[in-house]
Short mmCIF file of C-alpha atoms in Angstrom, two decimals:
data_model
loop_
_atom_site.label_atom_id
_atom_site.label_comp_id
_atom_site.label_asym_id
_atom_site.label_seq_id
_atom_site.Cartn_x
_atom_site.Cartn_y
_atom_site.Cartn_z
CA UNK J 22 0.00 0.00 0.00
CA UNK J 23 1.05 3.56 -0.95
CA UNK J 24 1.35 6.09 1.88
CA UNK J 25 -1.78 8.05 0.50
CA UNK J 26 -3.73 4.52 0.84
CA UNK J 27 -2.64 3.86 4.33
CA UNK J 28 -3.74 7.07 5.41
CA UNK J 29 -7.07 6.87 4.16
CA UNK J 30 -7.62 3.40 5.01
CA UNK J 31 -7.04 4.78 8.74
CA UNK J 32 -8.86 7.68 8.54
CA UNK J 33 -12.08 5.87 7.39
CA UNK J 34 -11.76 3.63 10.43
CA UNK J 35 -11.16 6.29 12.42
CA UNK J 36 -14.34 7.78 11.30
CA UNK J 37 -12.44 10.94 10.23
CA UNK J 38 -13.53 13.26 7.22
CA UNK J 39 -10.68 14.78 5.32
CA UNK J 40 -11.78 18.09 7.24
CA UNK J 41 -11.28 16.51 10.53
CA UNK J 42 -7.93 15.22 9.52
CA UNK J 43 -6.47 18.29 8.14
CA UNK J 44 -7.99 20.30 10.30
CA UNK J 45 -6.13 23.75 10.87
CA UNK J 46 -2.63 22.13 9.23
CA UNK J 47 -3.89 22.04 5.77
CA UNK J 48 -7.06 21.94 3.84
CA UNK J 49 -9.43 18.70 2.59
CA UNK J 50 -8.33 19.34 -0.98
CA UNK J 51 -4.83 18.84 0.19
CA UNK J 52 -5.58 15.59 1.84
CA UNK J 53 -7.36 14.20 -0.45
CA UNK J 54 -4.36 14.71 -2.92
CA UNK J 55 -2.11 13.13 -0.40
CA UNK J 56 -4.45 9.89 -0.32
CA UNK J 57 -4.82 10.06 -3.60
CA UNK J 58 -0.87 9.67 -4.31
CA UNK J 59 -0.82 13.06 -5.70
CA UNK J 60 1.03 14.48 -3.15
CA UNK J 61 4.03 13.51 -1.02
CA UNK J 62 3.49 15.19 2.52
CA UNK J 63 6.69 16.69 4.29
CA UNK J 64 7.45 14.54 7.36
CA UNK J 65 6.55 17.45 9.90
CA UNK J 66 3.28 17.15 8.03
CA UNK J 67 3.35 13.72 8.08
CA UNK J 68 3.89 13.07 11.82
CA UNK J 69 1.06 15.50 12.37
CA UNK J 70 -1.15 13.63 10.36
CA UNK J 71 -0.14 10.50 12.74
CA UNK J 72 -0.71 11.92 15.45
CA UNK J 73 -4.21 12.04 14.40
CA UNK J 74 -4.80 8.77 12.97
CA UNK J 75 -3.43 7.47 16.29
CA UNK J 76 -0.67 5.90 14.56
CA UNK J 77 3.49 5.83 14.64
CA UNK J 78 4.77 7.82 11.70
CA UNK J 79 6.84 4.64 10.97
CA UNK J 80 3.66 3.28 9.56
CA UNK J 81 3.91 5.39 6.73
CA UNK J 82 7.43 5.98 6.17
CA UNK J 83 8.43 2.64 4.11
CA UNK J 84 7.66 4.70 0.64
CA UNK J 85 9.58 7.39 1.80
CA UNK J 86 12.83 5.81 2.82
CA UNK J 87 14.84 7.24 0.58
CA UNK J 88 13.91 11.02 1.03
CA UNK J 89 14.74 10.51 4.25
CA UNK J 90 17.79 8.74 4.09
CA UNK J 91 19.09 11.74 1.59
CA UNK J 92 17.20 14.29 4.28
CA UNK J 93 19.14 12.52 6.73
CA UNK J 94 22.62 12.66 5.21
CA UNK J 95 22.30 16.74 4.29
CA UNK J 96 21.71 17.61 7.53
CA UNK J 97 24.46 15.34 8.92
CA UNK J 98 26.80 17.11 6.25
CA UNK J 99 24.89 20.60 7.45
CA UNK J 100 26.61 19.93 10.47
CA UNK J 101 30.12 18.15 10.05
CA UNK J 102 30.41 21.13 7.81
CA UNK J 103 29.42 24.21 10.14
CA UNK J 104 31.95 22.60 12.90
CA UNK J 105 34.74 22.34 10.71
CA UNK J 106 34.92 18.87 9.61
CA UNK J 107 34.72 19.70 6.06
CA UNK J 108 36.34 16.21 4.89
CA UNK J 109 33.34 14.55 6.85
CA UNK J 110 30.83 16.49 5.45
CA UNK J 111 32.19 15.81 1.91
CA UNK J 112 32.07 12.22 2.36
CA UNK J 113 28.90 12.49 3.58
CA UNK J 114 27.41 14.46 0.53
CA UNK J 115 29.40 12.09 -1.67
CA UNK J 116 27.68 9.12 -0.42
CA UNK J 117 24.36 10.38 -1.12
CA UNK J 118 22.88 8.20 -4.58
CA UNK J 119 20.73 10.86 -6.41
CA UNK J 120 20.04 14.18 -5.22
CA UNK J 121 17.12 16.28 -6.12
CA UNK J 122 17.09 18.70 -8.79
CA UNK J 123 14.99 21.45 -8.12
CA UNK J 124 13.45 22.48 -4.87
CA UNK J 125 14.12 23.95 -1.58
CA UNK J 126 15.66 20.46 -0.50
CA UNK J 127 18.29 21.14 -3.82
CA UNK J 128 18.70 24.47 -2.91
CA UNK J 129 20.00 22.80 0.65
CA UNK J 130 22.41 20.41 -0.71
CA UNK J 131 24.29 22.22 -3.30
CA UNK J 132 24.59 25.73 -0.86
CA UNK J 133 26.16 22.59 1.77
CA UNK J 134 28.33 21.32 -1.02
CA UNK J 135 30.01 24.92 -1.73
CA UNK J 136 29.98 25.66 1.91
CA UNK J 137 32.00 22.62 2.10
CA UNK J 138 34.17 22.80 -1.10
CA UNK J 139 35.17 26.52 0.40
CA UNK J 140 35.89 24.81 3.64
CA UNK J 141 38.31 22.92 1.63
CA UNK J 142 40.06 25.62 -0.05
CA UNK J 143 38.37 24.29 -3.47
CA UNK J 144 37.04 27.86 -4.04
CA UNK J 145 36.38 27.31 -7.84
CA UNK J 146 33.86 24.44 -7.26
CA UNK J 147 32.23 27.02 -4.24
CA UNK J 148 32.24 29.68 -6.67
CA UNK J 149 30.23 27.41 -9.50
CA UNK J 150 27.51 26.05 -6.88
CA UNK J 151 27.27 29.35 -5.82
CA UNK J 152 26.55 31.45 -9.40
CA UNK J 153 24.03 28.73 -10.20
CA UNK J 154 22.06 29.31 -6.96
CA UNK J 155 22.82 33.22 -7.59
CA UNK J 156 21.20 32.90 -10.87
CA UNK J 157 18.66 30.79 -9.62
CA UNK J 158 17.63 33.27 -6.57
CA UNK J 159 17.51 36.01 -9.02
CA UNK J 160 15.35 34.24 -11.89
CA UNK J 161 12.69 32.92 -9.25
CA UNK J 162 12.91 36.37 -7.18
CA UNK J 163 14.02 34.35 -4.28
CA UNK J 164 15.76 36.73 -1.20
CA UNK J 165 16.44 34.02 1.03
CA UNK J 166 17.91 32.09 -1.06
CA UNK J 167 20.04 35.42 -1.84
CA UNK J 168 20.68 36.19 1.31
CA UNK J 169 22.71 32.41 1.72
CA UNK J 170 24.34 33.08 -1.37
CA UNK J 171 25.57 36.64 -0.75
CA UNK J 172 26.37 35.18 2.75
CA UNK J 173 28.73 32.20 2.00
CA UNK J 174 29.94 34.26 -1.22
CA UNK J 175 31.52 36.55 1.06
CA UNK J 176 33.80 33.90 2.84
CA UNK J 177 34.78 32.76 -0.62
CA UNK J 178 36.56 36.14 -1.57
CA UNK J 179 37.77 36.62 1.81
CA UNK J 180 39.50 33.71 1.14
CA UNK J 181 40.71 34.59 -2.24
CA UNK J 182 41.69 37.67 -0.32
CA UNK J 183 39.25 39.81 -2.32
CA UNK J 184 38.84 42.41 0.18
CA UNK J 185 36.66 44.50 -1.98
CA UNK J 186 34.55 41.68 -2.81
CA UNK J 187 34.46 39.87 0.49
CA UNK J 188 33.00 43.65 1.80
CA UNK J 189 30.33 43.58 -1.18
CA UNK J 190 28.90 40.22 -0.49
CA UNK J 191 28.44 40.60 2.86
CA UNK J 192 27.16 44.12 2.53
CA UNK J 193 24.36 42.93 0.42
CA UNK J 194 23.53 40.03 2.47
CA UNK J 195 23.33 42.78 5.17
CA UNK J 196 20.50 44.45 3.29
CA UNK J 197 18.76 41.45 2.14
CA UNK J 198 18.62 40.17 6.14
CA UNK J 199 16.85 43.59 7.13
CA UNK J 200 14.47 43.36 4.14
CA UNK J 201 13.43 39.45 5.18
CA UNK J 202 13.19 40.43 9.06
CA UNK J 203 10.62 42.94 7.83
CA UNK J 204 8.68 40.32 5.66
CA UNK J 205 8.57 37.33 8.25
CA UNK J 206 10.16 35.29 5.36
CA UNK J 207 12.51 33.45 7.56
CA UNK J 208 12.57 32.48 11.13
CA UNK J 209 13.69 35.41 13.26
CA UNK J 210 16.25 33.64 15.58
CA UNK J 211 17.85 32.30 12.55
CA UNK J 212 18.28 35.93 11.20
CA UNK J 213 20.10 37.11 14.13
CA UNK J 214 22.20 34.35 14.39
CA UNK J 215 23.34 34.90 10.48
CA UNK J 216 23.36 38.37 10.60
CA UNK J 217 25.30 38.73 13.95
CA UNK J 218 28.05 36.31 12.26
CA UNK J 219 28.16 38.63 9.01
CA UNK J 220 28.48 41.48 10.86
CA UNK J 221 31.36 40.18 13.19
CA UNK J 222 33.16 39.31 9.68
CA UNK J 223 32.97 42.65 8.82
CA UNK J 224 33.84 44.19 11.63
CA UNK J 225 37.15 41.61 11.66
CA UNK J 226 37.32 42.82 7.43
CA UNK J 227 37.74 46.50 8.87
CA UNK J 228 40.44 45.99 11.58
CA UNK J 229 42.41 43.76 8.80
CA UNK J 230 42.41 46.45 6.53
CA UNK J 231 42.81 49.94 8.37
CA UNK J 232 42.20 53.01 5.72
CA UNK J 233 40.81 50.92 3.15
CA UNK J 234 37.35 51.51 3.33
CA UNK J 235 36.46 55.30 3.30
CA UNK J 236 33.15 55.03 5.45
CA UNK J 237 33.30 52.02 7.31
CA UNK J 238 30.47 51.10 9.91
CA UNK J 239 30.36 50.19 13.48
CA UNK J 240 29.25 46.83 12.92
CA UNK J 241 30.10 45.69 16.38
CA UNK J 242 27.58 48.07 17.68
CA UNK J 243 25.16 47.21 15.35
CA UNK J 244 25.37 43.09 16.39
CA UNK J 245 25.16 44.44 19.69
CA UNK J 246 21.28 45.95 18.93
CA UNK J 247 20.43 42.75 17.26
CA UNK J 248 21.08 40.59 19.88
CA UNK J 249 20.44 42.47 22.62
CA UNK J 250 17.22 40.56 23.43
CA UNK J 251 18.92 37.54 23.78
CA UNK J 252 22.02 37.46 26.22
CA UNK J 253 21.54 33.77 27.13
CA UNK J 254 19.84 30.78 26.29
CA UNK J 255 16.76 31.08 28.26
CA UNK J 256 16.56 34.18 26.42
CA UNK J 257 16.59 32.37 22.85
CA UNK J 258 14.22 29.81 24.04
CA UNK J 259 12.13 32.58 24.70
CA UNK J 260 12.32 34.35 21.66
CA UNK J 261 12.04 31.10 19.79
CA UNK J 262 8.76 30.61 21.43
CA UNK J 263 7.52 34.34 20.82
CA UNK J 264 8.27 33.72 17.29
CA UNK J 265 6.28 30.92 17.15
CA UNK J 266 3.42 31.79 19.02
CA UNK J 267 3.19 34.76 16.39
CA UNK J 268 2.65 32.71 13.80
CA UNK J 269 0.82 30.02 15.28
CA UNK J 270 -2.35 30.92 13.75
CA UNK J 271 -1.19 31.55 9.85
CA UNK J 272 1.13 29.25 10.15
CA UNK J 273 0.96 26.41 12.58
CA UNK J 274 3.48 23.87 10.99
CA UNK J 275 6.16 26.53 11.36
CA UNK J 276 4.92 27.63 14.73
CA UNK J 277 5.78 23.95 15.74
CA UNK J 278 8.88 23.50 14.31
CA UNK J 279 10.29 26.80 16.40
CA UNK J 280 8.67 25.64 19.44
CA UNK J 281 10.65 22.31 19.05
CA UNK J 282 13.44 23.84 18.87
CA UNK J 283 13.03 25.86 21.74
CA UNK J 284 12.34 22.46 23.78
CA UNK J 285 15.34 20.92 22.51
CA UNK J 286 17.57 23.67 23.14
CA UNK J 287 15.99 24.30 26.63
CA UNK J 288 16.54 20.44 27.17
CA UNK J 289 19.89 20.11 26.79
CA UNK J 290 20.55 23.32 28.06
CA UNK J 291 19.61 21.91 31.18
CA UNK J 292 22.24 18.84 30.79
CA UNK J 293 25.01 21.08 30.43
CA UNK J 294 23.87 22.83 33.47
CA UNK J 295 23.50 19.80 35.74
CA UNK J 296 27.04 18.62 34.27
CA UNK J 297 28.26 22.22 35.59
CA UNK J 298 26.66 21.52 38.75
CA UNK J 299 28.03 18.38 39.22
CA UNK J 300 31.33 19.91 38.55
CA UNK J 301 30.94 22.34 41.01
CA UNK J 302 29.77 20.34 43.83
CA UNK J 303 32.15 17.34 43.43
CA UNK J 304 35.18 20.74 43.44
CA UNK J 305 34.58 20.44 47.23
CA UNK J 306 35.61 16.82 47.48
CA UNK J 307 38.16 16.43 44.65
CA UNK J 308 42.16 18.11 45.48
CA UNK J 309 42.66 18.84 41.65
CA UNK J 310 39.33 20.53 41.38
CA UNK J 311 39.70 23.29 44.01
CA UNK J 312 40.78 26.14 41.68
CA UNK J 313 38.20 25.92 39.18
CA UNK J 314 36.09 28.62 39.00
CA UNK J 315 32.81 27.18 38.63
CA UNK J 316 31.22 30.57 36.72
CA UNK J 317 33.89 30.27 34.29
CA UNK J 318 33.33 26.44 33.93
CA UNK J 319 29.43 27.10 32.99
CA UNK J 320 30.19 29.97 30.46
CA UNK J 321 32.71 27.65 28.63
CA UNK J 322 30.31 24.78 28.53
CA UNK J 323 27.54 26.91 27.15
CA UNK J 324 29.52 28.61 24.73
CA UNK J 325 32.58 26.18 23.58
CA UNK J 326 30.56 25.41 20.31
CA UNK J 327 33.19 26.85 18.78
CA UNK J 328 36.85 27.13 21.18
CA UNK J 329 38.53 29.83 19.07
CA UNK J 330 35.79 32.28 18.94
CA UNK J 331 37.10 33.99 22.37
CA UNK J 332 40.47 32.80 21.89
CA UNK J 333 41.31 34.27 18.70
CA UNK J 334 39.47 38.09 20.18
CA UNK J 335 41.15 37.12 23.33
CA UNK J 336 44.95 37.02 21.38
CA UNK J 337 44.13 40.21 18.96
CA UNK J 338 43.38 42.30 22.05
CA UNK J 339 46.06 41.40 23.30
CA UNK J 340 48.20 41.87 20.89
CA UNK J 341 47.17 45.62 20.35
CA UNK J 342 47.92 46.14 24.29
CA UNK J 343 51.40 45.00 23.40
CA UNK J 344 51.59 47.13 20.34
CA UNK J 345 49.93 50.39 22.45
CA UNK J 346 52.25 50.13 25.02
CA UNK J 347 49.93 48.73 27.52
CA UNK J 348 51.90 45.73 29.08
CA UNK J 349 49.98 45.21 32.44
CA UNK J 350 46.99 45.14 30.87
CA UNK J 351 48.25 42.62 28.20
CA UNK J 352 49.97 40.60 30.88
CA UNK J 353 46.42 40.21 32.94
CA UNK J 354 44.30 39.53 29.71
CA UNK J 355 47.04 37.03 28.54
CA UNK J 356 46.76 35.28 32.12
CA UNK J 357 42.77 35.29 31.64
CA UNK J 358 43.27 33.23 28.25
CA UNK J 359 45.85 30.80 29.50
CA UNK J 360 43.05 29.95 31.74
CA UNK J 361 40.26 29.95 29.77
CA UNK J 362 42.33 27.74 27.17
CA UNK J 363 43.27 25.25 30.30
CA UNK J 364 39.45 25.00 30.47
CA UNK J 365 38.63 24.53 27.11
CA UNK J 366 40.55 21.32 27.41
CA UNK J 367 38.48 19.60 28.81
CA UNK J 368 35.90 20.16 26.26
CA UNK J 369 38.13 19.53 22.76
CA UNK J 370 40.84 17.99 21.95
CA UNK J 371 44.39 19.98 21.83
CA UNK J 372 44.28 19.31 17.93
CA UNK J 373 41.37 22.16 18.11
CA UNK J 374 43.00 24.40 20.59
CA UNK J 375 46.65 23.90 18.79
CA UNK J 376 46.58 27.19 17.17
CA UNK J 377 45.43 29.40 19.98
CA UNK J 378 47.93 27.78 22.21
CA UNK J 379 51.04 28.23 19.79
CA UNK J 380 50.03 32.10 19.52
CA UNK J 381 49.56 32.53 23.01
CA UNK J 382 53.02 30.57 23.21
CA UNK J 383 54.68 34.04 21.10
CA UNK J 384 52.58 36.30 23.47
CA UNK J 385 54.29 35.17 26.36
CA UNK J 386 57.58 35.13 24.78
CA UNK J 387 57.08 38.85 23.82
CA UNK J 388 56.17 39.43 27.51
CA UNK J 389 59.22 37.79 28.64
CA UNK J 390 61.06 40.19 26.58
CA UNK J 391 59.32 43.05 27.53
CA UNK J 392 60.16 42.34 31.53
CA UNK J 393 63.61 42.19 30.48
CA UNK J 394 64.61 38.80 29.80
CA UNK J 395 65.25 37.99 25.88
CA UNK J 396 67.33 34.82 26.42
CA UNK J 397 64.14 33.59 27.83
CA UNK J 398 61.63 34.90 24.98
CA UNK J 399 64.35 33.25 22.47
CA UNK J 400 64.10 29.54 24.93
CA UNK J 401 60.24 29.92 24.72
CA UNK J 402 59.95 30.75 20.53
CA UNK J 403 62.48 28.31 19.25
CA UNK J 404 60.89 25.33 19.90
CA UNK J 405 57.70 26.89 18.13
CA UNK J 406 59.30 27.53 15.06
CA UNK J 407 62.51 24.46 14.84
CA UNK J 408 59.08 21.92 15.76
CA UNK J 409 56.00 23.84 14.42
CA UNK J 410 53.14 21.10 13.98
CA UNK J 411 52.51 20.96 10.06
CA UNK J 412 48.97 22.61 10.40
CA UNK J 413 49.90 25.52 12.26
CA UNK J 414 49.37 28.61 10.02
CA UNK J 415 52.69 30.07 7.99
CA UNK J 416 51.82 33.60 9.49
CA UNK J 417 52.12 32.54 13.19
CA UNK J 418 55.86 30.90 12.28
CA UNK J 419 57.23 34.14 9.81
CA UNK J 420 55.76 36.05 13.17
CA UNK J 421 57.79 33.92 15.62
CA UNK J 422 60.59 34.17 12.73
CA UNK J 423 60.70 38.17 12.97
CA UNK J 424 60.45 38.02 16.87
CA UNK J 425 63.62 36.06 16.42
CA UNK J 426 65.11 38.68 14.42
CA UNK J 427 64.79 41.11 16.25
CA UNK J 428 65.68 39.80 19.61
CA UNK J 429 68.86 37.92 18.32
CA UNK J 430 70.03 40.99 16.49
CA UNK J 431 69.85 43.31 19.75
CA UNK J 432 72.03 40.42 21.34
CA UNK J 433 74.11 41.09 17.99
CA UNK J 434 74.32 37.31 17.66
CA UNK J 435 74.57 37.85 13.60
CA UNK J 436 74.78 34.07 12.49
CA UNK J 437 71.00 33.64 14.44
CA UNK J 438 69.88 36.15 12.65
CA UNK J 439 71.11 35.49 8.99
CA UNK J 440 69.46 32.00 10.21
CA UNK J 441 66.01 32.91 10.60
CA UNK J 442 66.00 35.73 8.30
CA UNK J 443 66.41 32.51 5.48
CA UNK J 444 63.81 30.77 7.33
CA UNK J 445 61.31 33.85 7.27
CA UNK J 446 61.95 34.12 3.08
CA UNK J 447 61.51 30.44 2.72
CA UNK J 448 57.74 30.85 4.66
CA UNK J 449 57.12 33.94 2.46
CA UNK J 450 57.82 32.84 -0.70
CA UNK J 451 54.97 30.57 -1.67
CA UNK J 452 52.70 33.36 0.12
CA UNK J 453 50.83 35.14 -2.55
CA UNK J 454 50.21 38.37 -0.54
CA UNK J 455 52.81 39.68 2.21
CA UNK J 456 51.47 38.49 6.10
CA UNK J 457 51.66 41.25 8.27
CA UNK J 458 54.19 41.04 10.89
CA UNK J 459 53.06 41.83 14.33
CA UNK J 460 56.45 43.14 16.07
#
């Protein structure tokens, strides 16, 4: 039996009209398309209309098996990519047998695929999935669909170092998420989530590139307004359930999809907040435990999604205190991150947390220096760059290079010098624009 047979086999024993069983999801015209095989209902709509017939959605599903095995892949691959496990996600898209052609469900899987490919450093094949949903957005008058591509076409030239372009794309996905907030096109919390990240990126765009744009904007002020009604995750659940309760009546399929995912983020919300508890309370009992600070412990595990967003801040600050002349204050934010990075180990493995603790590692070499002590910022910075791990990034070792420089040449120890001046070229020369050195 087809799907649309077993539903109105169930629905006539259940003494249901095609009224009753749509009810205020969708109309009797609708159902009776579904039961007629016209129509293939989504599975939200499809575990509604078990619910009604009293019946697991299972009982239904056989037909659909392979929707939702390819459903089920793309949003695995969704995920593997948006933590940074871009050969995972590949794999995962790679393994899927025919993919749809047309569709929101095709728009999914080939924005995934160059999300994935630029992940890679394969910008070409980003760039190619990305013009043919460009040109598809445009030709169907879709701004959502604009808004992704203008979105992820931005980290593309960013990438390509195409400052200019990087600026543009995310500019105009700027203006395209202010015109959709305005027509309830897309989920609100998902907005602000997108937008805030765009505008972070631009702000970072800016402080890359000082004097290069003629009217830049405060875009960490703006983020600021658009989050500001949602500091935590209570706050979000909140929202999410706002949002849904104001469309509840127009739209009740999407009003339950946000409210389930303000119950699932509220639920495991809670887990990491008993684990933080227990981790408090067993600090009393435990020697090693005694000097964690249990505040510091539940704003890591609620926010260690990703490890280098505070990390990386953490390390530029710092760096500009260095560069300003302020080396107290550099010295107490630096301490602040070597604990925060101690912490973050026991949420991800050092493989994550590699780069953040090498460029912490030059920090405190520079502060070494600065107190007075060079042989001991040259101890702490030779290691780094005679045993760099092979996926550390070139700037961080012509950096340490240049540190080395400098602090062998006012020991006047000339041969050091000639040394790593080599090894800085060598670093340089495959570069294809020059990497700032931060002295």
């Amino acid at each position: 039996m087809t799907i649309g047979e077993k539903i109105r086999e169930i629905r006539i024993k259940r003494g249901l009209t095609q009224s009753d069983l749509g009810g205020d999801l969708v109309t009797p015209s609708m159902i009776s398309q579904i039961e007629a095989d016209r129509a293939k209902p989504s599975y939200p709509l499809l575990m509604e209309i078990a619910n009604r017939l009293g019946m697991p959605v299972e009982y239904f599903m056989n037909e659909m098996d392979d929707q939702f095995l390819f459903n089920a892949r793309l949003t695995i691959a969704t995920y593997q990519s948006a933590i940074g496990d871009a050969v995972a996600a590949r794999e995962q898209l790679e393994s899927i047998q025919s993919a749809p052609e047309q569709g929101l469900t095709h728009q999914e899987y080939v924005l995934t695929l160059a999300q994935t490919y630029r992940k890679l450093g394969q910008y070409h094949e980003a760039t190619g999935h990305l013009e043919h949903l460009r040109e598809l957005a445009y030709r169907t008058q879709d701004q959502r669909l604009l808004f992704f591509v203008c979105k992820e076409s931005g980290y593309v030239e960013a990438g390509l170092t195409n400052v200019d372009g990087a600026m543009h794309e995310w500019s105009r996905a700027l203006e395209i998420g202010h015109a959709l907030r305005q027509s309830n096109a897309m989920a609100n919390m998902d907005l602000i989530v997108l937008m805030t990240e765009i505008m972070l990126q631009l702000q970072q765009l800016i402080e890359d590139h000082p004097g290069h744009f003629p009217n830049p904007g405060n875009y960490l002020q703006q983020a600021r307004a658009l989050t500001a009604e949602t500091p935590d995750l209570r706050s979000v659940c909140d929202r999410l359930v706002a949002d849904a309760l104001d469309c509840i009546t127009s739209d009740p399929a999407r009003a339950k999809i946000l409210a389930d995912k303000a119950n699932t983020l509220f639920t495991f919300s809670r887990l990491v907040e008993h684990v933080v508890v227990i981790q408090t309370r067993l600090s009393d009992i435990e020697e090693d435990s005694i000097e964690r600070d249990p505040w510091q412990q539940a704003a890591l595990a609620m926010t260690s999604i990703y490890p280098d967003a505070f990390l990386v801040t953490a390390c530029e600050q710092i760096e500009k205190l260095l560069a300003s002349g302020q080396f107290d204050h550099a010295e107490h934010r630096a301490k602040q991150a070597r604990e925060v990075l101690r912490a973050l180990a026991n949420y991800h493995s050092q493989r994550d947390l590699a780069e953040n603790t090498i460029r912490l590692e030059i920090i405190d070499a520079q502060l070494a220096v600065i107190r007075g002590d060079i042989q001991s910022g040259i101890d702490r910075l030779k290691p780094l760059v005679d045993d760099y791990p092979p996926s550390a990034e070139t700037k961080h070792r012509i950096r340490a290079c240049a540190l080395l420089v400098l602090w062998y040449g006012e020991l006047s120890e000339t041969d050091w010098v000639i040394h790593y001046c080599r090894q800085m070229e060598r670093l340089m020369a495959p570069q294809t624009s020059q990497t700032p050195l931060y002295l």
